[in-house]
Structure formats: structure tokens, C-alpha cells
Amino acid sequence: MSKLVVTSIGPASSVQDGGRPGSQRYGLTPSGAMDRLSLAAANTLVGNEPFAAAVEIGPFGATFTARGGAVRVGLTGASRNAEIGGRPVAFDSSATLADGETLNLGFARGGSFSYLAIEHGIEGEPMFGSLAVNARAGLGSPYPRPLQSGDELKTKAASGAAERRIELPAAADAPIRIVFGPQGDEFTAENKQLFLDSEWKISATSDRMGYRLEGAVIKHRDGHNIVSDGTVNGSIQVPGNGQPIVLMPDRGTSGGYPKIATVITADLGRFAQTSAGRPFRFKAVTMAEAQAEAIKFHALLHSLPDRLRGIDDFGLNIEALRDANVAGQAVSAVDVSTWQVALP
């Protein structure tokens, strides 16, 4: 038996999986990963089921140490500096920690959440069919709360399989797509247009329950109280102060504020990765367009095993790397064939 010990970790980090689908009918929030594509990609890297439990790491840094044997992990999501025993580790790839080695992760860049999947999964006791943590409800396993220093994530010893990287499409730098409703008629055409024309930012007070938006004041046609009805991931409620709230995986199962719109399934992960204070806009699409994008998203999830590639050499030529075009996600730091090295 091996284990990955949490040496240090910031807030907003917890064990998450695919959540509790079907539980909302009983008044139980589904929870689960904020970015399902990144969760599935991390698990695919180490041979797990796509929505197996993994560590969802918030914007701050973290360190993990292998104990009792080697531990193999996959890293995806918001990129950050990562190293094991002083050697760099690339994101969207797998790596193995020998017994006693430590994985050091820096602050997130260009996103909010990273995912660390552990080969063979995380041992825990499912609660309503899931290990996903919902701290408010006291649900989740092995710890029904955010992770903290000293926690131990038990698993089986690493298999010794060859390390892999995964080729994911670059995140679109485009407006977040929404479908108006289900209470779109509670807002005038002018206020709907204001919602689309405005630049929005996510408040630093946001959490896994909801992202509070800062921007224009959206006014209701006839007041903000309605009969409570069901919510979904991405429901955009507008409370009495006119500042929208986008509901996230730990949301309440029902709500009594009018919902002006809903973020489409294909854009939920991209929206969840939007950093606090970064400006963005919304774009309205039809239900048919949203359904077509959902089909594409599910096809992408199913294609993940076909996107795995080998890693020939973890050793980096630092001199060559200085001359390489490594801006953004244009190249892979561990795949020399993608570098654009200056000619002599």
C-alpha cells in the first residue's frame, strides 16, 4: 500500500470526482469537479476511469510526498510550476514519485483549478455513490472537507508503466456561451441585451457554490422573488441587487431568484477556470447550438485515450529551451519535436 501525503496545501483544494448524478431529486447537491474535462484527462493519463476521484487543487500552491512506495500521478488543468525532486514536470502528463519524493506545485497560471489524479485511484468510502467533497454538507471521502497538511491519500503502488502526455485542444479565448432562461421572461429585452453587452468579472468572494459576478446591474421586470424551482450547473440567478450569480457544483438544488440564463455544458469547465478579476463576456446561442456543442464535448471526452502520447525523454536541454518558442501552450516542454529552436 502506497500513499500520497499532503505536505502543504492552500484553500479550495479537495477530493472531487464526477459527482452524484441523480441525487438532486432527493435535495442532495451533486458536487463533483469544477472542470470535468481536466478531471477526465488527468485520470486518463494514469489509466483510471475518466471521472474517478482525484485532487482538485485551488489557485494556491501545494506539495505532496509519496510514502510506503512509489506513486504515479497525472497533472492537468490550470498550469503551474511543478517539480519532483528538483526535476521539472510538465502539465498534461504523468509522472512517478519514488518513495520519499515530493511533488512541489506553484501558484496556478491562466486558470483556477488543477487536477492531480493518482494511478489506481484514491481509497475512500463512497457517500451516496461518490467520494466528492461538499464541505457544507459534510460529505466526501476520505475527508469530508477541504484537504489540509498531514492528510493521507491511500492507493496502490505505482505500476511502473511508461509515462504519457495527453494532447488537449487549447481553451478558446471567446465569450462564455449561454442559453436564455428558464425565467428569461422576468427580464426586459433591454436588460437581456445589457447582460450580453456588459463586461463581467468574477468576485474574489466566489466559491464552489456560486461565482458572484461584478459588472452591470440587471433589473427585474416585476421583482426578484419567484417560486423556488430546480437549478443546474451554470444557472445564472439574479438576486435583488441585480448582480448575477452563476451556480456551480456545490449549489443549492433549488433557488428562488429568477434565472436569466444558463451556461451551456460545453463551456462550464472553461467558465470555472476563469480567474477572479479577469474580464469576460457572455454570448447567447440557441438551444440547438447548445445541444450540438454538448455532443462535441462528450465526443471529446470519449476521445481522450486516443490523445495519449509517449514521452521519450524527461531530461530537458535548458540551453535549447531558452531558444524555443514556449509562449502559452504552443509547445510541450517535454517534446523536443514541438520546439522552434533558433538556427545556428
mmCIF file of C-alpha atoms in Angstrom:
data_model
loop_
_atom_site.group_PDB
_atom_site.id
_atom_site.type_symbol
_atom_site.label_atom_id
_atom_site.label_comp_id
_atom_site.label_asym_id
_atom_site.label_seq_id
_atom_site.Cartn_x
_atom_site.Cartn_y
_atom_site.Cartn_z
ATOM 1 C CA MET A 1 0.000 0.000 0.000
ATOM 2 C CA SER A 2 1.315 3.429 -1.010
ATOM 3 C CA LYS A 3 0.022 6.827 -0.022
ATOM 4 C CA LEU A 4 0.391 10.417 -1.082
ATOM 5 C CA VAL A 5 0.753 12.645 1.957
ATOM 6 C CA VAL A 6 -0.367 16.268 1.769
ATOM 7 C CA THR A 7 2.676 18.199 2.996
ATOM 8 C CA SER A 8 1.141 21.635 2.422
ATOM 9 C CA ILE A 9 -1.867 22.933 0.540
ATOM 10 C CA GLY A 10 -3.873 26.114 0.099
ATOM 11 C CA PRO A 11 -7.626 26.595 0.468
ATOM 12 C CA ALA A 12 -10.186 25.489 -2.135
ATOM 13 C CA SER A 13 -8.497 22.091 -2.601
ATOM 14 C CA SER A 14 -10.400 18.850 -2.116
ATOM 15 C CA VAL A 15 -11.082 15.363 -3.435
ATOM 16 C CA GLN A 16 -13.558 15.501 -6.334
ATOM 17 C CA ASP A 17 -14.887 13.049 -8.882
ATOM 18 C CA GLY A 18 -17.765 13.033 -11.356
ATOM 19 C CA GLY A 19 -20.203 13.946 -8.583
ATOM 20 C CA ARG A 20 -23.541 12.436 -7.594
ATOM 21 C CA PRO A 21 -25.743 12.376 -10.713
ATOM 22 C CA GLY A 22 -29.374 11.627 -9.913
ATOM 23 C CA SER A 23 -29.101 12.778 -6.304
ATOM 24 C CA GLN A 24 -30.674 16.185 -6.804
ATOM 25 C CA ARG A 25 -34.172 14.671 -6.803
ATOM 26 C CA TYR A 26 -33.578 13.973 -3.100
ATOM 27 C CA GLY A 27 -32.393 17.503 -2.357
ATOM 28 C CA LEU A 28 -28.719 16.493 -2.394
ATOM 29 C CA THR A 29 -26.382 18.752 -4.366
ATOM 30 C CA PRO A 30 -24.339 16.817 -6.975
ATOM 31 C CA SER A 31 -20.887 18.360 -6.262
ATOM 32 C CA GLY A 32 -18.001 16.984 -8.357
ATOM 33 C CA ALA A 33 -15.174 18.573 -10.338
ATOM 34 C CA MET A 34 -15.406 22.186 -11.461
ATOM 35 C CA ASP A 35 -13.654 21.290 -14.750
ATOM 36 C CA ARG A 36 -14.801 17.840 -15.880
ATOM 37 C CA LEU A 37 -12.555 17.730 -18.964
ATOM 38 C CA SER A 38 -9.412 18.309 -16.894
ATOM 39 C CA LEU A 39 -10.520 15.688 -14.351
ATOM 40 C CA ALA A 40 -11.111 13.137 -17.100
ATOM 41 C CA ALA A 41 -7.786 13.942 -18.802
ATOM 42 C CA ALA A 42 -5.813 13.554 -15.548
ATOM 43 C CA ASN A 43 -7.409 10.169 -14.892
ATOM 44 C CA THR A 44 -6.854 9.033 -18.479
ATOM 45 C CA LEU A 45 -3.127 9.750 -18.121
ATOM 46 C CA VAL A 46 -2.815 7.158 -15.336
ATOM 47 C CA GLY A 47 -5.306 4.594 -16.631
ATOM 48 C CA ASN A 48 -8.229 5.370 -14.306
ATOM 49 C CA GLU A 49 -11.883 5.724 -15.205
ATOM 50 C CA PRO A 50 -12.456 9.276 -16.509
ATOM 51 C CA PHE A 51 -14.458 10.528 -13.543
ATOM 52 C CA ALA A 52 -12.627 8.690 -10.758
ATOM 53 C CA ALA A 53 -11.767 10.684 -7.653
ATOM 54 C CA ALA A 54 -8.747 12.981 -7.913
ATOM 55 C CA VAL A 55 -7.383 16.008 -6.091
ATOM 56 C CA GLU A 56 -8.830 19.315 -7.262
ATOM 57 C CA ILE A 57 -6.181 21.924 -6.379
ATOM 58 C CA GLY A 58 -7.230 25.569 -5.952
ATOM 59 C CA PRO A 59 -5.235 28.607 -7.107
ATOM 60 C CA PHE A 60 -2.556 28.387 -4.407
ATOM 61 C CA GLY A 61 0.437 26.064 -4.257
ATOM 62 C CA ALA A 62 0.644 22.562 -2.798
ATOM 63 C CA THR A 63 3.184 19.837 -2.008
ATOM 64 C CA PHE A 64 2.667 16.070 -1.830
ATOM 65 C CA THR A 65 5.077 13.351 -0.657
ATOM 66 C CA ALA A 66 4.998 9.649 -1.570
ATOM 67 C CA ARG A 67 5.175 7.242 1.369
ATOM 68 C CA GLY A 68 5.247 3.455 1.508
ATOM 69 C CA GLY A 69 6.121 3.061 -2.149
ATOM 70 C CA ALA A 70 6.125 4.850 -5.486
ATOM 71 C CA VAL A 71 3.052 6.840 -6.544
ATOM 72 C CA ARG A 72 2.203 7.665 -10.160
ATOM 73 C CA VAL A 73 0.180 10.812 -10.864
ATOM 74 C CA GLY A 74 -1.336 12.721 -13.779
ATOM 75 C CA LEU A 75 -1.431 16.539 -13.850
ATOM 76 C CA THR A 76 -3.861 18.641 -15.880
ATOM 77 C CA GLY A 77 -5.924 21.834 -15.629
ATOM 78 C CA ALA A 78 -4.545 25.276 -14.828
ATOM 79 C CA SER A 79 -0.788 25.083 -15.382
ATOM 80 C CA ARG A 80 1.724 25.922 -12.663
ATOM 81 C CA ASN A 81 5.380 25.311 -11.907
ATOM 82 C CA ALA A 82 5.791 21.655 -10.962
ATOM 83 C CA GLU A 83 8.817 19.594 -9.963
ATOM 84 C CA ILE A 84 9.637 16.262 -8.370
ATOM 85 C CA GLY A 85 12.975 16.079 -6.591
ATOM 86 C CA GLY A 86 14.214 19.153 -8.442
ATOM 87 C CA ARG A 87 13.331 17.887 -11.919
ATOM 88 C CA PRO A 88 10.583 19.721 -13.828
ATOM 89 C CA VAL A 89 7.277 18.031 -14.553
ATOM 90 C CA ALA A 90 5.101 19.150 -17.456
ATOM 91 C CA PHE A 91 1.377 19.583 -17.172
ATOM 92 C CA ASP A 92 -0.943 17.366 -19.228
ATOM 93 C CA SER A 93 1.410 14.488 -18.490
ATOM 94 C CA SER A 94 2.017 11.736 -15.966
ATOM 95 C CA ALA A 95 4.992 11.321 -13.620
ATOM 96 C CA THR A 96 6.047 8.980 -10.830
ATOM 97 C CA LEU A 97 7.195 9.916 -7.335
ATOM 98 C CA ALA A 98 9.604 7.416 -5.767
ATOM 99 C CA ASP A 99 9.079 6.602 -2.093
ATOM 100 C CA GLY A 100 10.037 9.719 -0.128
ATOM 101 C CA GLU A 101 9.997 12.087 -3.117
ATOM 102 C CA THR A 102 7.953 15.295 -3.033
ATOM 103 C CA LEU A 103 5.882 16.924 -5.765
ATOM 104 C CA ASN A 104 6.016 20.723 -5.490
ATOM 105 C CA LEU A 105 3.325 22.781 -7.214
ATOM 106 C CA GLY A 106 3.347 26.571 -7.508
ATOM 107 C CA PHE A 107 0.521 29.038 -7.985
ATOM 108 C CA ALA A 108 -1.963 28.484 -10.824
ATOM 109 C CA ARG A 109 -1.437 30.399 -14.060
ATOM 110 C CA GLY A 110 -4.181 31.138 -16.563
ATOM 111 C CA GLY A 111 -6.864 29.354 -14.570
ATOM 112 C CA SER A 112 -8.110 28.461 -11.108
ATOM 113 C CA PHE A 113 -8.049 24.668 -10.712
ATOM 114 C CA SER A 114 -5.522 21.926 -11.418
ATOM 115 C CA TYR A 115 -6.177 18.190 -11.163
ATOM 116 C CA LEU A 116 -3.906 15.535 -9.714
ATOM 117 C CA ALA A 117 -5.070 12.012 -10.464
ATOM 118 C CA ILE A 118 -3.422 9.069 -8.699
ATOM 119 C CA GLU A 119 -2.907 5.769 -10.528
ATOM 120 C CA HIS A 120 -5.314 3.113 -9.140
ATOM 121 C CA GLY A 121 -7.451 5.871 -7.640
ATOM 122 C CA ILE A 122 -7.932 7.191 -4.107
ATOM 123 C CA GLU A 123 -9.205 4.838 -1.424
ATOM 124 C CA GLY A 124 -12.332 6.039 0.340
ATOM 125 C CA GLU A 125 -15.869 5.168 1.384
ATOM 126 C CA PRO A 126 -18.406 6.366 -1.215
ATOM 127 C CA MET A 127 -21.157 8.562 0.181
ATOM 128 C CA PHE A 128 -24.285 8.389 -1.989
ATOM 129 C CA GLY A 129 -22.124 6.786 -4.667
ATOM 130 C CA SER A 130 -19.309 9.348 -4.731
ATOM 131 C CA LEU A 131 -16.157 10.474 -2.912
ATOM 132 C CA ALA A 132 -16.770 14.104 -3.968
ATOM 133 C CA VAL A 133 -16.389 16.580 -1.125
ATOM 134 C CA ASN A 134 -19.130 19.016 -0.224
ATOM 135 C CA ALA A 135 -17.803 20.713 2.901
ATOM 136 C CA ARG A 136 -21.084 22.466 3.704
ATOM 137 C CA ALA A 137 -22.960 19.156 3.778
ATOM 138 C CA GLY A 138 -20.137 17.223 5.466
ATOM 139 C CA LEU A 139 -19.971 14.798 2.557
ATOM 140 C CA GLY A 140 -16.940 13.234 0.927
ATOM 141 C CA SER A 141 -14.183 10.722 1.497
ATOM 142 C CA PRO A 142 -11.519 10.095 2.660
ATOM 143 C CA TYR A 143 -12.008 13.569 4.203
ATOM 144 C CA PRO A 144 -15.409 15.356 4.141
ATOM 145 C CA ARG A 145 -13.718 18.760 3.989
ATOM 146 C CA PRO A 146 -11.014 20.627 2.077
ATOM 147 C CA LEU A 147 -7.622 18.937 2.224
ATOM 148 C CA GLN A 148 -5.080 20.118 4.772
ATOM 149 C CA SER A 149 -1.480 19.418 5.744
ATOM 150 C CA GLY A 150 -0.998 15.897 7.096
ATOM 151 C CA ASP A 151 -3.866 14.265 5.182
ATOM 152 C CA GLU A 152 -3.043 10.919 3.591
ATOM 153 C CA LEU A 153 -4.458 9.682 0.279
ATOM 154 C CA LYS A 154 -4.093 5.897 0.183
ATOM 155 C CA THR A 155 -3.661 3.982 -3.057
ATOM 156 C CA LYS A 156 -1.867 1.013 -4.592
ATOM 157 C CA ALA A 157 1.824 1.138 -5.505
ATOM 158 C CA ALA A 158 2.721 2.569 -8.913
ATOM 159 C CA SER A 159 2.620 0.071 -11.774
ATOM 160 C CA GLY A 160 5.839 1.229 -13.409
ATOM 161 C CA ALA A 161 4.009 1.969 -16.655
ATOM 162 C CA ALA A 162 5.637 4.312 -19.154
ATOM 163 C CA GLU A 163 4.818 7.971 -18.643
ATOM 164 C CA ARG A 164 2.410 9.639 -21.029
ATOM 165 C CA ARG A 165 1.317 13.077 -22.112
ATOM 166 C CA ILE A 166 -2.096 13.990 -23.486
ATOM 167 C CA GLU A 167 -2.886 16.365 -26.336
ATOM 168 C CA LEU A 168 -5.840 18.572 -25.427
ATOM 169 C CA PRO A 169 -7.384 21.321 -27.559
ATOM 170 C CA ALA A 170 -6.384 24.813 -26.496
ATOM 171 C CA ALA A 171 -9.007 26.585 -24.421
ATOM 172 C CA ALA A 172 -10.987 29.027 -26.545
ATOM 173 C CA ASP A 173 -10.434 32.698 -25.823
ATOM 174 C CA ALA A 174 -14.049 33.568 -26.523
ATOM 175 C CA PRO A 175 -17.203 34.682 -24.717
ATOM 176 C CA ILE A 176 -18.925 32.205 -22.409
ATOM 177 C CA ARG A 177 -21.952 30.866 -24.261
ATOM 178 C CA ILE A 178 -25.376 30.873 -22.617
ATOM 179 C CA VAL A 179 -28.982 29.988 -23.387
ATOM 180 C CA PHE A 180 -31.529 32.483 -22.096
ATOM 181 C CA GLY A 181 -33.972 31.193 -19.472
ATOM 182 C CA PRO A 182 -35.640 29.443 -17.786
ATOM 183 C CA GLN A 183 -37.020 32.706 -16.364
ATOM 184 C CA GLY A 184 -35.914 34.897 -19.234
ATOM 185 C CA ASP A 185 -39.368 36.492 -19.361
ATOM 186 C CA GLU A 186 -38.654 38.053 -15.933
ATOM 187 C CA PHE A 187 -36.274 40.483 -17.707
ATOM 188 C CA THR A 188 -36.877 43.060 -20.414
ATOM 189 C CA ALA A 189 -35.223 42.823 -23.811
ATOM 190 C CA GLU A 190 -33.109 45.847 -22.835
ATOM 191 C CA ASN A 191 -31.777 44.121 -19.708
ATOM 192 C CA LYS A 192 -31.038 40.935 -21.614
ATOM 193 C CA GLN A 193 -29.038 42.962 -24.110
ATOM 194 C CA LEU A 194 -27.265 44.744 -21.237
ATOM 195 C CA PHE A 195 -26.320 41.332 -19.868
ATOM 196 C CA LEU A 196 -24.705 40.436 -23.208
ATOM 197 C CA ASP A 197 -23.099 43.810 -23.871
ATOM 198 C CA SER A 198 -21.510 44.141 -20.421
ATOM 199 C CA GLU A 199 -18.021 43.141 -19.384
ATOM 200 C CA TRP A 200 -18.077 40.926 -16.284
ATOM 201 C CA LYS A 201 -15.581 39.861 -13.635
ATOM 202 C CA ILE A 202 -15.772 37.082 -11.053
ATOM 203 C CA SER A 203 -15.710 38.323 -7.477
ATOM 204 C CA ALA A 204 -12.997 37.113 -5.097
ATOM 205 C CA THR A 205 -15.836 36.097 -2.735
ATOM 206 C CA SER A 206 -16.881 33.308 -5.120
ATOM 207 C CA ASP A 207 -16.622 29.614 -4.232
ATOM 208 C CA ARG A 208 -17.697 26.148 -5.361
ATOM 209 C CA MET A 209 -21.317 27.004 -4.573
ATOM 210 C CA GLY A 210 -21.520 30.011 -6.875
ATOM 211 C CA TYR A 211 -19.496 32.584 -8.817
ATOM 212 C CA ARG A 212 -20.627 36.113 -7.998
ATOM 213 C CA LEU A 213 -20.332 38.461 -10.960
ATOM 214 C CA GLU A 214 -19.266 42.099 -10.824
ATOM 215 C CA GLY A 215 -20.477 44.418 -13.540
ATOM 216 C CA ALA A 216 -23.708 45.984 -14.720
ATOM 217 C CA VAL A 217 -26.874 45.953 -12.602
ATOM 218 C CA ILE A 218 -29.506 43.730 -14.223
ATOM 219 C CA LYS A 219 -33.017 44.825 -13.280
ATOM 220 C CA HIS A 220 -36.031 42.534 -12.988
ATOM 221 C CA ARG A 221 -39.296 43.228 -14.768
ATOM 222 C CA ASP A 222 -41.566 42.524 -11.759
ATOM 223 C CA GLY A 223 -39.342 41.957 -8.724
ATOM 224 C CA HIS A 224 -36.833 39.283 -7.784
ATOM 225 C CA ASN A 225 -38.965 36.786 -5.817
ATOM 226 C CA ILE A 226 -40.305 33.721 -7.616
ATOM 227 C CA VAL A 227 -41.498 30.288 -6.521
ATOM 228 C CA SER A 228 -38.350 28.211 -5.894
ATOM 229 C CA ASP A 229 -37.567 25.723 -8.611
ATOM 230 C CA GLY A 230 -34.689 23.460 -9.610
ATOM 231 C CA THR A 231 -31.213 24.626 -10.532
ATOM 232 C CA VAL A 232 -28.466 23.133 -12.689
ATOM 233 C CA ASN A 233 -24.735 23.730 -13.047
ATOM 234 C CA GLY A 234 -24.436 27.059 -14.806
ATOM 235 C CA SER A 235 -27.806 28.524 -13.777
ATOM 236 C CA ILE A 236 -27.413 32.316 -13.648
ATOM 237 C CA GLN A 237 -29.569 33.736 -10.874
ATOM 238 C CA VAL A 238 -30.166 37.468 -10.471
ATOM 239 C CA PRO A 239 -30.873 38.436 -6.829
ATOM 240 C CA GLY A 240 -32.394 41.706 -5.673
ATOM 241 C CA ASN A 241 -29.162 43.718 -6.025
ATOM 242 C CA GLY A 242 -29.013 42.944 -9.763
ATOM 243 C CA GLN A 243 -25.560 41.306 -9.607
ATOM 244 C CA PRO A 244 -25.800 37.839 -11.206
ATOM 245 C CA ILE A 245 -24.585 34.640 -9.529
ATOM 246 C CA VAL A 246 -23.582 31.630 -11.646
ATOM 247 C CA LEU A 247 -24.354 28.425 -9.741
ATOM 248 C CA MET A 248 -21.561 25.852 -9.512
ATOM 249 C CA PRO A 249 -21.341 22.151 -8.458
ATOM 250 C CA ASP A 250 -21.954 22.747 -4.715
ATOM 251 C CA ARG A 251 -25.030 24.902 -5.416
ATOM 252 C CA GLY A 252 -28.378 24.591 -3.725
ATOM 253 C CA THR A 253 -30.698 22.174 -5.508
ATOM 254 C CA SER A 254 -33.404 24.831 -5.874
ATOM 255 C CA GLY A 255 -33.500 28.616 -5.855
ATOM 256 C CA GLY A 256 -35.990 31.449 -5.587
ATOM 257 C CA TYR A 257 -34.292 34.105 -7.715
ATOM 258 C CA PRO A 258 -35.121 34.490 -11.424
ATOM 259 C CA LYS A 259 -32.599 32.775 -13.691
ATOM 260 C CA ILE A 260 -31.854 34.970 -16.664
ATOM 261 C CA ALA A 261 -29.752 32.366 -18.477
ATOM 262 C CA THR A 262 -27.778 29.124 -18.213
ATOM 263 C CA VAL A 263 -24.138 28.494 -19.195
ATOM 264 C CA ILE A 264 -24.008 25.716 -21.792
ATOM 265 C CA THR A 265 -22.469 22.372 -20.826
ATOM 266 C CA ALA A 266 -19.520 22.706 -23.211
ATOM 267 C CA ASP A 267 -18.393 25.974 -21.580
ATOM 268 C CA LEU A 268 -18.851 25.099 -17.888
ATOM 269 C CA GLY A 269 -15.253 23.984 -17.349
ATOM 270 C CA ARG A 270 -13.829 26.980 -19.202
ATOM 271 C CA PHE A 271 -16.005 29.293 -17.133
ATOM 272 C CA ALA A 272 -14.981 27.569 -13.873
ATOM 273 C CA GLN A 273 -11.330 28.151 -14.792
ATOM 274 C CA THR A 274 -11.855 31.914 -15.224
ATOM 275 C CA SER A 275 -9.705 33.650 -12.616
ATOM 276 C CA ALA A 276 -11.210 36.222 -10.257
ATOM 277 C CA GLY A 277 -10.870 39.734 -11.677
ATOM 278 C CA ARG A 278 -10.330 38.630 -15.286
ATOM 279 C CA PRO A 279 -12.848 40.339 -17.624
ATOM 280 C CA PHE A 280 -15.081 38.265 -19.893
ATOM 281 C CA ARG A 281 -18.387 38.454 -21.740
ATOM 282 C CA PHE A 282 -21.376 36.234 -22.448
ATOM 283 C CA LYS A 283 -22.786 35.221 -25.829
ATOM 284 C CA ALA A 284 -26.304 33.896 -26.412
ATOM 285 C CA VAL A 285 -26.793 30.754 -28.511
ATOM 286 C CA THR A 286 -29.870 28.726 -29.417
ATOM 287 C CA MET A 287 -30.865 25.509 -27.687
ATOM 288 C CA ALA A 288 -29.987 23.589 -30.855
ATOM 289 C CA GLU A 289 -26.500 25.126 -30.887
ATOM 290 C CA ALA A 290 -26.026 24.300 -27.208
ATOM 291 C CA GLN A 291 -27.047 20.688 -27.811
ATOM 292 C CA ALA A 292 -24.644 20.394 -30.748
ATOM 293 C CA GLU A 293 -21.790 21.732 -28.597
ATOM 294 C CA ALA A 294 -22.697 19.270 -25.813
ATOM 295 C CA ILE A 295 -22.426 16.396 -28.299
ATOM 296 C CA LYS A 296 -18.989 17.648 -29.389
ATOM 297 C CA PHE A 297 -17.903 17.925 -25.745
ATOM 298 C CA HIS A 298 -18.927 14.355 -24.972
ATOM 299 C CA ALA A 299 -17.137 13.170 -28.095
ATOM 300 C CA LEU A 300 -14.004 14.928 -26.840
ATOM 301 C CA LEU A 301 -14.290 13.110 -23.503
ATOM 302 C CA HIS A 302 -14.548 9.763 -25.292
ATOM 303 C CA SER A 303 -11.530 10.615 -27.474
ATOM 304 C CA LEU A 304 -9.143 11.154 -24.532
ATOM 305 C CA PRO A 305 -7.494 7.677 -24.660
ATOM 306 C CA ASP A 306 -6.678 8.286 -28.332
ATOM 307 C CA ARG A 307 -4.948 11.559 -27.391
ATOM 308 C CA LEU A 308 -2.289 9.889 -25.235
ATOM 309 C CA ARG A 309 1.298 10.132 -26.477
ATOM 310 C CA GLY A 310 4.581 8.747 -25.206
ATOM 311 C CA ILE A 311 7.294 10.813 -23.548
ATOM 312 C CA ASP A 312 10.664 9.823 -24.952
ATOM 313 C CA ASP A 313 12.858 11.775 -22.557
ATOM 314 C CA PHE A 314 12.132 13.781 -19.419
ATOM 315 C CA GLY A 315 15.599 15.345 -19.489
ATOM 316 C CA LEU A 316 15.385 18.951 -20.677
ATOM 317 C CA ASN A 317 18.108 20.709 -22.651
ATOM 318 C CA ILE A 318 17.927 24.054 -20.840
ATOM 319 C CA GLU A 319 20.077 25.848 -23.449
ATOM 320 C CA ALA A 320 17.787 24.707 -26.243
ATOM 321 C CA LEU A 321 14.733 25.509 -24.150
ATOM 322 C CA ARG A 322 15.877 29.131 -23.822
ATOM 323 C CA ASP A 323 15.810 29.410 -27.616
ATOM 324 C CA ALA A 324 12.480 27.624 -28.007
ATOM 325 C CA ASN A 325 9.126 29.282 -28.519
ATOM 326 C CA VAL A 326 7.438 28.182 -25.274
ATOM 327 C CA ALA A 327 4.904 31.009 -25.045
ATOM 328 C CA GLY A 328 1.497 29.948 -23.778
ATOM 329 C CA GLN A 329 0.590 26.378 -24.681
ATOM 330 C CA ALA A 330 2.070 26.480 -28.172
ATOM 331 C CA VAL A 331 4.561 23.702 -27.447
ATOM 332 C CA SER A 332 5.242 20.915 -24.997
ATOM 333 C CA ALA A 333 8.308 21.465 -22.819
ATOM 334 C CA VAL A 334 8.994 17.717 -22.800
ATOM 335 C CA ASP A 335 8.552 17.116 -26.527
ATOM 336 C CA VAL A 336 11.557 18.457 -28.468
ATOM 337 C CA SER A 337 9.790 17.936 -31.800
ATOM 338 C CA THR A 338 7.404 20.801 -30.968
ATOM 339 C CA TRP A 339 10.134 23.337 -30.226
ATOM 340 C CA GLN A 340 11.057 26.082 -32.672
ATOM 341 C CA VAL A 341 14.778 26.254 -31.983
ATOM 342 C CA ALA A 342 16.814 29.110 -33.430
ATOM 343 C CA LEU A 343 19.131 28.013 -36.236
ATOM 344 C CA PRO A 344 22.914 28.464 -35.674
#
